[in-house]
PDB file of N, CA and C in Angstrom:
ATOM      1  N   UNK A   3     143.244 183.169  90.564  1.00 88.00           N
ATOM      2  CA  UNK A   3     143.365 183.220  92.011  1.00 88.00           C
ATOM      3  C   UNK A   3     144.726 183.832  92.354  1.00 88.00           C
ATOM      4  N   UNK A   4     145.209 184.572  93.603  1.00 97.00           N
ATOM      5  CA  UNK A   4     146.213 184.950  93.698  1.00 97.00           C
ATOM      6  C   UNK A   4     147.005 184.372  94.415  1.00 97.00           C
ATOM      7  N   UNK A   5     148.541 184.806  94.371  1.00 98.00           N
ATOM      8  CA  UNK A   5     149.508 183.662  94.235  1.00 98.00           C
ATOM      9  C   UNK A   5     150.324 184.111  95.928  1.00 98.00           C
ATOM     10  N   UNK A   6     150.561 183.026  96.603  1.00 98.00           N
ATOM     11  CA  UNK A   6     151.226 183.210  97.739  1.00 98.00           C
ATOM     12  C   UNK A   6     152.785 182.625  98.106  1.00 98.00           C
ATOM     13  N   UNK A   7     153.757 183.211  98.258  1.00 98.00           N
ATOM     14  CA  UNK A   7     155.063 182.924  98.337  1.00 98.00           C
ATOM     15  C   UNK A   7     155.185 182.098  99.836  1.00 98.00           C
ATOM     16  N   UNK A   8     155.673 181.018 100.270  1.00 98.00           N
ATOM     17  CA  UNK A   8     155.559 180.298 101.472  1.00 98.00           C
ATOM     18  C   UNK A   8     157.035 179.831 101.820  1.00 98.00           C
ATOM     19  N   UNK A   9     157.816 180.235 102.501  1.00 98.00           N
ATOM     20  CA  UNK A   9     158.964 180.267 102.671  1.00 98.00           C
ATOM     21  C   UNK A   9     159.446 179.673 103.895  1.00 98.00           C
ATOM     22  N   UNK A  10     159.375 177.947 103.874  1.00 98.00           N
ATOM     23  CA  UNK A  10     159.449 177.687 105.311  1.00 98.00           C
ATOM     24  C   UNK A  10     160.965 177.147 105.384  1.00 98.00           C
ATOM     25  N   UNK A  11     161.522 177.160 106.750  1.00 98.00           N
ATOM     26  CA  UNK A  11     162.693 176.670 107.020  1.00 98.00           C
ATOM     27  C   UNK A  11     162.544 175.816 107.850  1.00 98.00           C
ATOM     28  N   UNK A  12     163.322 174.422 108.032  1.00 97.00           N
ATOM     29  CA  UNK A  12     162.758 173.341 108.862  1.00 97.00           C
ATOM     30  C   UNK A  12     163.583 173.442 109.873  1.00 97.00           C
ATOM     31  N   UNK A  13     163.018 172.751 111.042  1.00 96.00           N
ATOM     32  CA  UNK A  13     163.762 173.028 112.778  1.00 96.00           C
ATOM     33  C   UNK A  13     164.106 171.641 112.959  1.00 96.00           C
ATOM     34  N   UNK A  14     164.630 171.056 114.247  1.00 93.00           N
ATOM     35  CA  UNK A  14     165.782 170.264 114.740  1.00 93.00           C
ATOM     36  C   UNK A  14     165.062 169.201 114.488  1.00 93.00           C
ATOM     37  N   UNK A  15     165.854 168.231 113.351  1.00 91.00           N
ATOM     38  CA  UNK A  15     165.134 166.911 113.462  1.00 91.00           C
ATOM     39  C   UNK A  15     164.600 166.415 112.052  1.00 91.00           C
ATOM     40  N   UNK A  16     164.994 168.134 111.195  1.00 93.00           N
ATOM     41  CA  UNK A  16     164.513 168.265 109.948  1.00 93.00           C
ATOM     42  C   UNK A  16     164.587 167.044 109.191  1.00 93.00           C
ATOM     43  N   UNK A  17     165.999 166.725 108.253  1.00 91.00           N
ATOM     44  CA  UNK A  17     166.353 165.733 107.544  1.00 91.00           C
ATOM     45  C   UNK A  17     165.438 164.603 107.926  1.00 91.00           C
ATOM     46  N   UNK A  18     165.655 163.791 109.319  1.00 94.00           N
ATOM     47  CA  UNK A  18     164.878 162.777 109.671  1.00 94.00           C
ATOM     48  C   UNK A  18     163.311 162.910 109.461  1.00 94.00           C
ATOM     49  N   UNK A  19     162.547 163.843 109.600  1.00 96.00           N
ATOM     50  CA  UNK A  19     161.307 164.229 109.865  1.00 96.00           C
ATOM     51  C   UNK A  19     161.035 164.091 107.788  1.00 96.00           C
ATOM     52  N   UNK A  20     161.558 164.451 106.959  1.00 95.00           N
ATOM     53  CA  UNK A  20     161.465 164.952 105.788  1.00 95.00           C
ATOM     54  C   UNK A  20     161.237 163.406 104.920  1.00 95.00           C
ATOM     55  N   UNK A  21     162.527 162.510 105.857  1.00 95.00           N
ATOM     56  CA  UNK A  21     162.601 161.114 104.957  1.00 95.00           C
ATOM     57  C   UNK A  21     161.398 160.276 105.122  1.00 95.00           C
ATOM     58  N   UNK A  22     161.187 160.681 106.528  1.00 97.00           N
ATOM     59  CA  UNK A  22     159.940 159.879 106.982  1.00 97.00           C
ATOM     60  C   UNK A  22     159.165 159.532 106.669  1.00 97.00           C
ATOM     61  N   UNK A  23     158.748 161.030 105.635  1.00 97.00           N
ATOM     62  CA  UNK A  23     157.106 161.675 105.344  1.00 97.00           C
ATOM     63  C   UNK A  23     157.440 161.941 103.993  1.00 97.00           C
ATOM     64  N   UNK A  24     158.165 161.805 103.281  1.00 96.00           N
ATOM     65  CA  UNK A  24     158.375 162.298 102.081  1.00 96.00           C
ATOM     66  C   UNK A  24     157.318 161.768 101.391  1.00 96.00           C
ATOM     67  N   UNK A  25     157.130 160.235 101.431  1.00 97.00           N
ATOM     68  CA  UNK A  25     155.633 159.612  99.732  1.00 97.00           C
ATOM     69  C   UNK A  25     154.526 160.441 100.384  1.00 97.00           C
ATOM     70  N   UNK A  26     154.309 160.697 101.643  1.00 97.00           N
ATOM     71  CA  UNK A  26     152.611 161.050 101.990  1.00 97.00           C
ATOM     72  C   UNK A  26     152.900 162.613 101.364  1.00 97.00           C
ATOM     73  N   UNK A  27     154.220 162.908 101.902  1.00 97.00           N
ATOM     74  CA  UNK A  27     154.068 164.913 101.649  1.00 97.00           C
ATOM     75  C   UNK A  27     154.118 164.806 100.227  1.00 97.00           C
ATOM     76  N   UNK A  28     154.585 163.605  99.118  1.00 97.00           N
ATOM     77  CA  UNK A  28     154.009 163.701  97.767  1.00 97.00           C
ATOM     78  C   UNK A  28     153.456 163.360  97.312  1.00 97.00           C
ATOM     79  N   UNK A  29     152.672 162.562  97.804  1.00 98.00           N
ATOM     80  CA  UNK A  29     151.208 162.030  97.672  1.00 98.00           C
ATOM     81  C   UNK A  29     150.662 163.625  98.005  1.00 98.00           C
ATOM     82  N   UNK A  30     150.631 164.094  99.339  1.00 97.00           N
ATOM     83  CA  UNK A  30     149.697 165.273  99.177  1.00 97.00           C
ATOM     84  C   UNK A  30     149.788 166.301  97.414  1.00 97.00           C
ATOM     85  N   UNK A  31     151.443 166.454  97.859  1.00 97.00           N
ATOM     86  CA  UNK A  31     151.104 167.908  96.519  1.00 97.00           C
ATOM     87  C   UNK A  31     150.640 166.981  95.317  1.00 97.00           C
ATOM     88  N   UNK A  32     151.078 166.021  94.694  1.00 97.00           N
ATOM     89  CA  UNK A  32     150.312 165.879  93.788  1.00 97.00           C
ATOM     90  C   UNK A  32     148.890 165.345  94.024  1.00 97.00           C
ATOM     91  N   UNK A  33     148.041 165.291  95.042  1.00 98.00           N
ATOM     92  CA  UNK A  33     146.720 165.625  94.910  1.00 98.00           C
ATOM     93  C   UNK A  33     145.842 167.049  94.625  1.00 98.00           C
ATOM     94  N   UNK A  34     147.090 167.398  94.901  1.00 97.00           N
ATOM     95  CA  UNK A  34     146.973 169.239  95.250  1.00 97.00           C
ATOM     96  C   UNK A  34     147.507 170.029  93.955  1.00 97.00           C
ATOM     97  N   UNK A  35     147.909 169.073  92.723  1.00 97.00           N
ATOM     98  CA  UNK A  35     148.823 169.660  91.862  1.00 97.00           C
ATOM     99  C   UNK A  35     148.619 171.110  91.207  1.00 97.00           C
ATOM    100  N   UNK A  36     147.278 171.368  91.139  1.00 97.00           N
ATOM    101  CA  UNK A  36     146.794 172.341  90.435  1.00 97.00           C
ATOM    102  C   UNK A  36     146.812 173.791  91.303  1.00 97.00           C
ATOM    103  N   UNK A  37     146.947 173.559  92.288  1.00 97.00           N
ATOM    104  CA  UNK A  37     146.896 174.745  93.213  1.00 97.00           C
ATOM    105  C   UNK A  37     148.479 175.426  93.476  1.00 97.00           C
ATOM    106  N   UNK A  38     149.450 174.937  92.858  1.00 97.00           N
ATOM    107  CA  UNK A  38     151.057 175.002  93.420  1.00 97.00           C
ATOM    108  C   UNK A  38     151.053 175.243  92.189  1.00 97.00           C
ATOM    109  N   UNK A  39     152.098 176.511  91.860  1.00 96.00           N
ATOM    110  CA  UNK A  39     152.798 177.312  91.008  1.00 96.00           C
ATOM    111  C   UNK A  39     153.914 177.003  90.653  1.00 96.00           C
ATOM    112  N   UNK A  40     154.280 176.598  92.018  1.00 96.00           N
ATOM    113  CA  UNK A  40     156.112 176.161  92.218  1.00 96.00           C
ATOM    114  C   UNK A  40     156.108 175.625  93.249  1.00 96.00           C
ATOM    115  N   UNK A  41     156.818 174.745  92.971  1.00 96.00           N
ATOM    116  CA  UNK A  41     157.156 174.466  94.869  1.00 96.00           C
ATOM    117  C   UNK A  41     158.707 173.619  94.664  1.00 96.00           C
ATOM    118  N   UNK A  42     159.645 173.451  96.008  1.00 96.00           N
ATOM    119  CA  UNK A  42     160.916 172.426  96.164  1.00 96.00           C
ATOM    120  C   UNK A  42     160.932 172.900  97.325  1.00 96.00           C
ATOM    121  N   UNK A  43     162.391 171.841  97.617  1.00 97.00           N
ATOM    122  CA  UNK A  43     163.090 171.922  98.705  1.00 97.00           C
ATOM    123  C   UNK A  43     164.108 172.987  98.523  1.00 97.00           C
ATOM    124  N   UNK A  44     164.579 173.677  99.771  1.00 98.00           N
ATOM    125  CA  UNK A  44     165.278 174.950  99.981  1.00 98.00           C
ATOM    126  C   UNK A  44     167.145 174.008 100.203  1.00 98.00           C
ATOM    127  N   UNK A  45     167.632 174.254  99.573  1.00 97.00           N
ATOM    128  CA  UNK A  45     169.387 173.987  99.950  1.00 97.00           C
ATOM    129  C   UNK A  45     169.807 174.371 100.146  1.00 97.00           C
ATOM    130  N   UNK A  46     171.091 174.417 101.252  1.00 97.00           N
ATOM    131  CA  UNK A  46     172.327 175.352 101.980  1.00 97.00           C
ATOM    132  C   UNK A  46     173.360 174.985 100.848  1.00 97.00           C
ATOM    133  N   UNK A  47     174.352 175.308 101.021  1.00 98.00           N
ATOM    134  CA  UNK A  47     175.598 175.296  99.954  1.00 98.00           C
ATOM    135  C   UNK A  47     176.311 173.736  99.629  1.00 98.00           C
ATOM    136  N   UNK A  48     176.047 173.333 100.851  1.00 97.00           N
ATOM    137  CA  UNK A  48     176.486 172.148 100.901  1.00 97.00           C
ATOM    138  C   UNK A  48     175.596 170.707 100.116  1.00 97.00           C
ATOM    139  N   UNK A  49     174.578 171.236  99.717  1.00 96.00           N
ATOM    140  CA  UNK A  49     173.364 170.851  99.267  1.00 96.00           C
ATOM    141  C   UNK A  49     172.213 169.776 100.156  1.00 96.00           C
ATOM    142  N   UNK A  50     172.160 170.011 101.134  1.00 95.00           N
ATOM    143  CA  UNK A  50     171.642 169.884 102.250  1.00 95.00           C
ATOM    144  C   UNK A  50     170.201 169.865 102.309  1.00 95.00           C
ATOM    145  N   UNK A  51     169.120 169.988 102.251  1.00 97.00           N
ATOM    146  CA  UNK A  51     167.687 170.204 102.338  1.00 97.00           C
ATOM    147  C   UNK A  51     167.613 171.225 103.522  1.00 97.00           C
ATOM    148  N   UNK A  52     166.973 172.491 103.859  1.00 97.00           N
ATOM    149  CA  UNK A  52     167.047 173.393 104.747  1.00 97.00           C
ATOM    150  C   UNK A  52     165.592 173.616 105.076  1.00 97.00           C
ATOM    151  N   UNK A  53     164.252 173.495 103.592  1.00 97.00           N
ATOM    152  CA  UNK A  53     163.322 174.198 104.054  1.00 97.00           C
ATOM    153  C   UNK A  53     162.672 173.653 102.762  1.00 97.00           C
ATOM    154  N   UNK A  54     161.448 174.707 102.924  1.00 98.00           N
ATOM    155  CA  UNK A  54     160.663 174.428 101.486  1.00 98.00           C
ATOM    156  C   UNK A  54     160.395 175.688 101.029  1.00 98.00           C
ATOM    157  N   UNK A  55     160.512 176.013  99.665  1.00 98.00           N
ATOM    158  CA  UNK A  55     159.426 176.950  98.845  1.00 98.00           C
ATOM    159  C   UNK A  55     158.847 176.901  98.098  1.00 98.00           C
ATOM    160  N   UNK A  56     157.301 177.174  98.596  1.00 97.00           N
ATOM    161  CA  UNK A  56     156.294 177.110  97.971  1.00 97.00           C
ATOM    162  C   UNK A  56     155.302 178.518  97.096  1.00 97.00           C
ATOM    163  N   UNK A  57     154.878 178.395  95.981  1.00 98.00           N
ATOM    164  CA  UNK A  57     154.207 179.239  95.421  1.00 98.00           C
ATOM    165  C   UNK A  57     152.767 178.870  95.345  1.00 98.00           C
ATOM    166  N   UNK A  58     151.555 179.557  95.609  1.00 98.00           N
ATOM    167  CA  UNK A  58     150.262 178.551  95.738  1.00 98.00           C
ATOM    168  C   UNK A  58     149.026 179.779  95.158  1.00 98.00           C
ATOM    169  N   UNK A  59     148.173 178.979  94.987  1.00 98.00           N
ATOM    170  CA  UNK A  59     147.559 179.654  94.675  1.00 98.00           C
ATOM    171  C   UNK A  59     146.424 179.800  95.948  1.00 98.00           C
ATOM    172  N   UNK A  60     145.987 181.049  96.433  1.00 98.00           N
ATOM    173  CA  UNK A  60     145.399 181.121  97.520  1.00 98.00           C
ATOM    174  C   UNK A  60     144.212 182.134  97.109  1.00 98.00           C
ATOM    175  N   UNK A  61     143.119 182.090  98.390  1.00 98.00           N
ATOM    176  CA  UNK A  61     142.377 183.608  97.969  1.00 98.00           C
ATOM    177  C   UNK A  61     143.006 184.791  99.151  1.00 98.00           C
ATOM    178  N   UNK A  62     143.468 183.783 100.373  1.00 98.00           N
ATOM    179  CA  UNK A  62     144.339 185.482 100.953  1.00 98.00           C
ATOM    180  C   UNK A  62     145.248 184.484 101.649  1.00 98.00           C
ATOM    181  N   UNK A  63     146.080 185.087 102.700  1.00 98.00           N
ATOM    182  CA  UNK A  63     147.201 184.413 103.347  1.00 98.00           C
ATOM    183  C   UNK A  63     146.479 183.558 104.118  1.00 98.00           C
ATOM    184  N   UNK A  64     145.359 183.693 105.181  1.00 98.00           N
ATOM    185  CA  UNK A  64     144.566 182.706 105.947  1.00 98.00           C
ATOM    186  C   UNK A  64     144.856 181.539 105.023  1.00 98.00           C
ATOM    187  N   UNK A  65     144.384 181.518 103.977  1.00 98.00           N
ATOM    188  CA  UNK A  65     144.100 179.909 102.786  1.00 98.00           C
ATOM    189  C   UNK A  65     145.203 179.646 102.920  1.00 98.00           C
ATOM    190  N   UNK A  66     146.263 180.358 102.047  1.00 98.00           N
ATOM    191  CA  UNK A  66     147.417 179.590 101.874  1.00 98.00           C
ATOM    192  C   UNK A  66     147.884 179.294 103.321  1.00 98.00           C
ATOM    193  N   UNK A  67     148.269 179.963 104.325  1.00 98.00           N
ATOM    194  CA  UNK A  67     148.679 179.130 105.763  1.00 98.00           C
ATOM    195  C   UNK A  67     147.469 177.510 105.703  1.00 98.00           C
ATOM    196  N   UNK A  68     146.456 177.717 105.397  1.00 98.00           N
ATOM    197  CA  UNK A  68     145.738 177.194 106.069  1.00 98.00           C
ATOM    198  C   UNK A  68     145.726 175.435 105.159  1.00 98.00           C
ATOM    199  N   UNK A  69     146.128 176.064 103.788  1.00 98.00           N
ATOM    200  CA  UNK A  69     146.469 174.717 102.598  1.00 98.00           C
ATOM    201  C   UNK A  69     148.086 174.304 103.312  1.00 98.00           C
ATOM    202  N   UNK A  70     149.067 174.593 103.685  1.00 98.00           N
ATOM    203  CA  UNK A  70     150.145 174.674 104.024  1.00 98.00           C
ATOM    204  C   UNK A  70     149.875 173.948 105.230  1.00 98.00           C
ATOM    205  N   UNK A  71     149.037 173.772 105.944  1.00 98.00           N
ATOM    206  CA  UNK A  71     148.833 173.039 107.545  1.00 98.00           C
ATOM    207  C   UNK A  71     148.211 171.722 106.812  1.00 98.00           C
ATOM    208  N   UNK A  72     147.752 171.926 105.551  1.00 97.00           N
ATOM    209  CA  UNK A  72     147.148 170.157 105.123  1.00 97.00           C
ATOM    210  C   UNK A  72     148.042 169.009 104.881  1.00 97.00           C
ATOM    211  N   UNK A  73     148.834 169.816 105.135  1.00 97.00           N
ATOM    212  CA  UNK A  73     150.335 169.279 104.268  1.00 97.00           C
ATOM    213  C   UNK A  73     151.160 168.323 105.504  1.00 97.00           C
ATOM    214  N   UNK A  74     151.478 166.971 105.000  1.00 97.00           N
ATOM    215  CA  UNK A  74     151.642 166.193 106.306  1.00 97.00           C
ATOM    216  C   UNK A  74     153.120 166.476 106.926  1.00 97.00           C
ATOM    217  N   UNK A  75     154.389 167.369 106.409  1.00 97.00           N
ATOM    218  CA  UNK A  75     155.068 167.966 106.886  1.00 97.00           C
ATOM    219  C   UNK A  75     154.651 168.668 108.290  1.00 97.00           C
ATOM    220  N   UNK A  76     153.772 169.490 107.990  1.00 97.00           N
ATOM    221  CA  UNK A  76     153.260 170.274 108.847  1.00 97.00           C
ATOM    222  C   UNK A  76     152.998 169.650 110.191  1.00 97.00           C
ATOM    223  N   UNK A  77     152.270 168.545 109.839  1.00 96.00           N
ATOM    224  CA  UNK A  77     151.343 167.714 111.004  1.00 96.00           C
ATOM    225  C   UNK A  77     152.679 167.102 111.892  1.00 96.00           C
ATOM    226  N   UNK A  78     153.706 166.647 111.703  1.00 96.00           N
ATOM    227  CA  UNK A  78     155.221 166.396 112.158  1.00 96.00           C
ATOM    228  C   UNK A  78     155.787 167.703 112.460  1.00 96.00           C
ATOM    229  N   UNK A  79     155.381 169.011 112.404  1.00 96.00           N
ATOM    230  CA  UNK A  79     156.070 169.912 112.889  1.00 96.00           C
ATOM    231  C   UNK A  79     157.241 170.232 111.840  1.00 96.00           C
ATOM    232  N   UNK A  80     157.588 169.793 110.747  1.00 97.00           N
ATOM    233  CA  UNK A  80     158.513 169.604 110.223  1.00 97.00           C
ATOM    234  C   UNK A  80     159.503 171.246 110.007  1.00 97.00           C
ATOM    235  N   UNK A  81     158.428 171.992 110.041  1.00 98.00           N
ATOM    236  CA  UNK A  81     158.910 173.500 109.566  1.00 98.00           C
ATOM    237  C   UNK A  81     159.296 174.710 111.137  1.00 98.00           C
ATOM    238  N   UNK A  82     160.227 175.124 110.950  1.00 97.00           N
ATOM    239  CA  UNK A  82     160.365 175.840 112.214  1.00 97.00           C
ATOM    240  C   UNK A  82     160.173 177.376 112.155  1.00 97.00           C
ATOM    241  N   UNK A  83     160.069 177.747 111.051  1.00 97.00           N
ATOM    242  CA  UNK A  83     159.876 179.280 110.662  1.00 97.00           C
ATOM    243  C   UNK A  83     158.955 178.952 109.498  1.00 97.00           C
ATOM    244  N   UNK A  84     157.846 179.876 109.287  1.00 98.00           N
ATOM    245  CA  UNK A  84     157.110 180.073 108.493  1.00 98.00           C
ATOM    246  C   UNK A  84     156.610 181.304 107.796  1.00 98.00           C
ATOM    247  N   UNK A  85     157.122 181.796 106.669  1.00 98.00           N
ATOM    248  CA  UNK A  85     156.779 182.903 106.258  1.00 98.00           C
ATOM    249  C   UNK A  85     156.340 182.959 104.888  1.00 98.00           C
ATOM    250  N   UNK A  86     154.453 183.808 105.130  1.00 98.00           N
ATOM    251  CA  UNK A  86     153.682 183.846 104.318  1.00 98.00           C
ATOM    252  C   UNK A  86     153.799 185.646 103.550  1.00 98.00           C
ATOM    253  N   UNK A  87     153.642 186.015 102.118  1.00 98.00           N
ATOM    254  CA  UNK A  87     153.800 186.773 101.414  1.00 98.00           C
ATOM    255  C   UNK A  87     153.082 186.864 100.253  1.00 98.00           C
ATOM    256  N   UNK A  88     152.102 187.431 100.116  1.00 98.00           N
ATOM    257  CA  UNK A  88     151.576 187.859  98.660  1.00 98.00           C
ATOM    258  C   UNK A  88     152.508 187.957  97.654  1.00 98.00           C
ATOM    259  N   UNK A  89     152.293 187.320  96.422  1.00 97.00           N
ATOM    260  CA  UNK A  89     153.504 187.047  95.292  1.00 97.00           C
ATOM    261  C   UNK A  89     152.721 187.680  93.981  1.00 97.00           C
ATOM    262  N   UNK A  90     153.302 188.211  93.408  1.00 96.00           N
ATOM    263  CA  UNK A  90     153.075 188.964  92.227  1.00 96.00           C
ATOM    264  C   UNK A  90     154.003 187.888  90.797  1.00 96.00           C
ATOM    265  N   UNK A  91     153.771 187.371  90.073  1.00 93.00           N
ATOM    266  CA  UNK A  91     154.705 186.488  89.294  1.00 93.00           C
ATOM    267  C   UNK A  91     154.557 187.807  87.913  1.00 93.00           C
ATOM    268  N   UNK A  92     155.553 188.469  87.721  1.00 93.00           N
ATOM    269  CA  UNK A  92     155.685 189.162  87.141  1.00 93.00           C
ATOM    270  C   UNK A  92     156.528 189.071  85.751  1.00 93.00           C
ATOM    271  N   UNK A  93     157.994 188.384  85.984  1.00 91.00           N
ATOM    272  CA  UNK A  93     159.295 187.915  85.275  1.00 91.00           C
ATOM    273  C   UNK A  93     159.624 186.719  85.588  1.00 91.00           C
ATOM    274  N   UNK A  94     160.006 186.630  84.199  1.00 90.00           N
ATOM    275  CA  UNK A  94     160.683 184.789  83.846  1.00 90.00           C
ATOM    276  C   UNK A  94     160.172 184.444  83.020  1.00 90.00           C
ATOM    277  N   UNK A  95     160.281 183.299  82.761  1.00 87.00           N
ATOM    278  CA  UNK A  95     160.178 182.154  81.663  1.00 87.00           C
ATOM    279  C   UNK A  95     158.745 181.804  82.268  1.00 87.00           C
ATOM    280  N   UNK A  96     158.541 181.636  82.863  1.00 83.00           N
ATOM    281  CA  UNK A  96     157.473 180.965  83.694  1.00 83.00           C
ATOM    282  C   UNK A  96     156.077 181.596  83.611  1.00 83.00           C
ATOM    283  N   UNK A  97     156.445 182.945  83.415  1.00 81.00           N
ATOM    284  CA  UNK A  97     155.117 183.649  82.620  1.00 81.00           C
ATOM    285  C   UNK A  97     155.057 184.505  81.659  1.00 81.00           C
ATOM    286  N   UNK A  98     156.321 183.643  80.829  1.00 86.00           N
ATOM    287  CA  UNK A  98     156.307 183.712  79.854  1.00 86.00           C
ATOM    288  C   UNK A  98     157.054 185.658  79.307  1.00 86.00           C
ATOM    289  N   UNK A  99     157.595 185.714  80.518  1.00 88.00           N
ATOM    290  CA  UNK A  99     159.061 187.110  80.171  1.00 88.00           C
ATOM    291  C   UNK A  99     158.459 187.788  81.071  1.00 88.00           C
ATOM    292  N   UNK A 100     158.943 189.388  80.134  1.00 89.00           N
ATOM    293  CA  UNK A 100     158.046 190.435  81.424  1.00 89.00           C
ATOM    294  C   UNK A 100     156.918 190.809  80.792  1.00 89.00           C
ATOM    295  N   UNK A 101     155.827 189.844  82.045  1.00 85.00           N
ATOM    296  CA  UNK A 101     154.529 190.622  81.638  1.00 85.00           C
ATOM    297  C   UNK A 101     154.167 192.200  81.519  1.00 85.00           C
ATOM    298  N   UNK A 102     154.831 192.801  81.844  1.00 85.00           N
ATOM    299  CA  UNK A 102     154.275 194.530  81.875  1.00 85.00           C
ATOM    300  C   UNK A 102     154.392 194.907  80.812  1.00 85.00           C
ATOM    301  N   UNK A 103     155.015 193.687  79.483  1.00 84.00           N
ATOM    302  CA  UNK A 103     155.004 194.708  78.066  1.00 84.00           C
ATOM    303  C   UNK A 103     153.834 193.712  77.202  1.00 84.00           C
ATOM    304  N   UNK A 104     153.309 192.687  77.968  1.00 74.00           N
ATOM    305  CA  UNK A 104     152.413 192.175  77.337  1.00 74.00           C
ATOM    306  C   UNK A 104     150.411 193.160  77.462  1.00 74.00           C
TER     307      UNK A 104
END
């Protein structure tokens, strides 16, 4: 299935909204474990919680927005920018180097 980059940043209220919901929003992904590539929380320098990024497995951006709204973050508004991207996992460790010489 192909893989979707989900790049959200959270809006006013974030931190509070995040502590709230944190066991249900991990209760969700690990019901969901198999469908997520990658996923965490996004940090500012200060090490702060800012956002989330997610890697998923989708069949087009509709799905992944649409797996991304199941998510009880979402349902709290928790995210204030949302940006969806077709992801190519090409390099890293993670698949195992660079695939283009495999």
């Amino acid at each position: 299935m192909p893989l979707y980059a989900i790049h959200a940043l959270d809006g006013p209220g974030g931190g509070d909204k995040r502590s709230t919901h944190l066991a249900a929003h991990l209760a969700h992904v690990e019901a969901r474990i198999d469908r997520y590539f990658v996923a965490g929380p996004l940090k500012n320098a200060a090490g702060a919680t800012i956002g989330s990024m997610l890697v998923v497995e989708a069949s087009d951006e509709a799905d992944a927005r649409a797996f991304l709204a199941e998510d009880p973050y979402a349902a709290v508004e928790l995210w204030d920018s949302i940006h969806v991207s077709a992801f190519a996992a090409v390099a890293g460790s993670s698949v195992g180097g660079a695939a283009w010489k495999k």
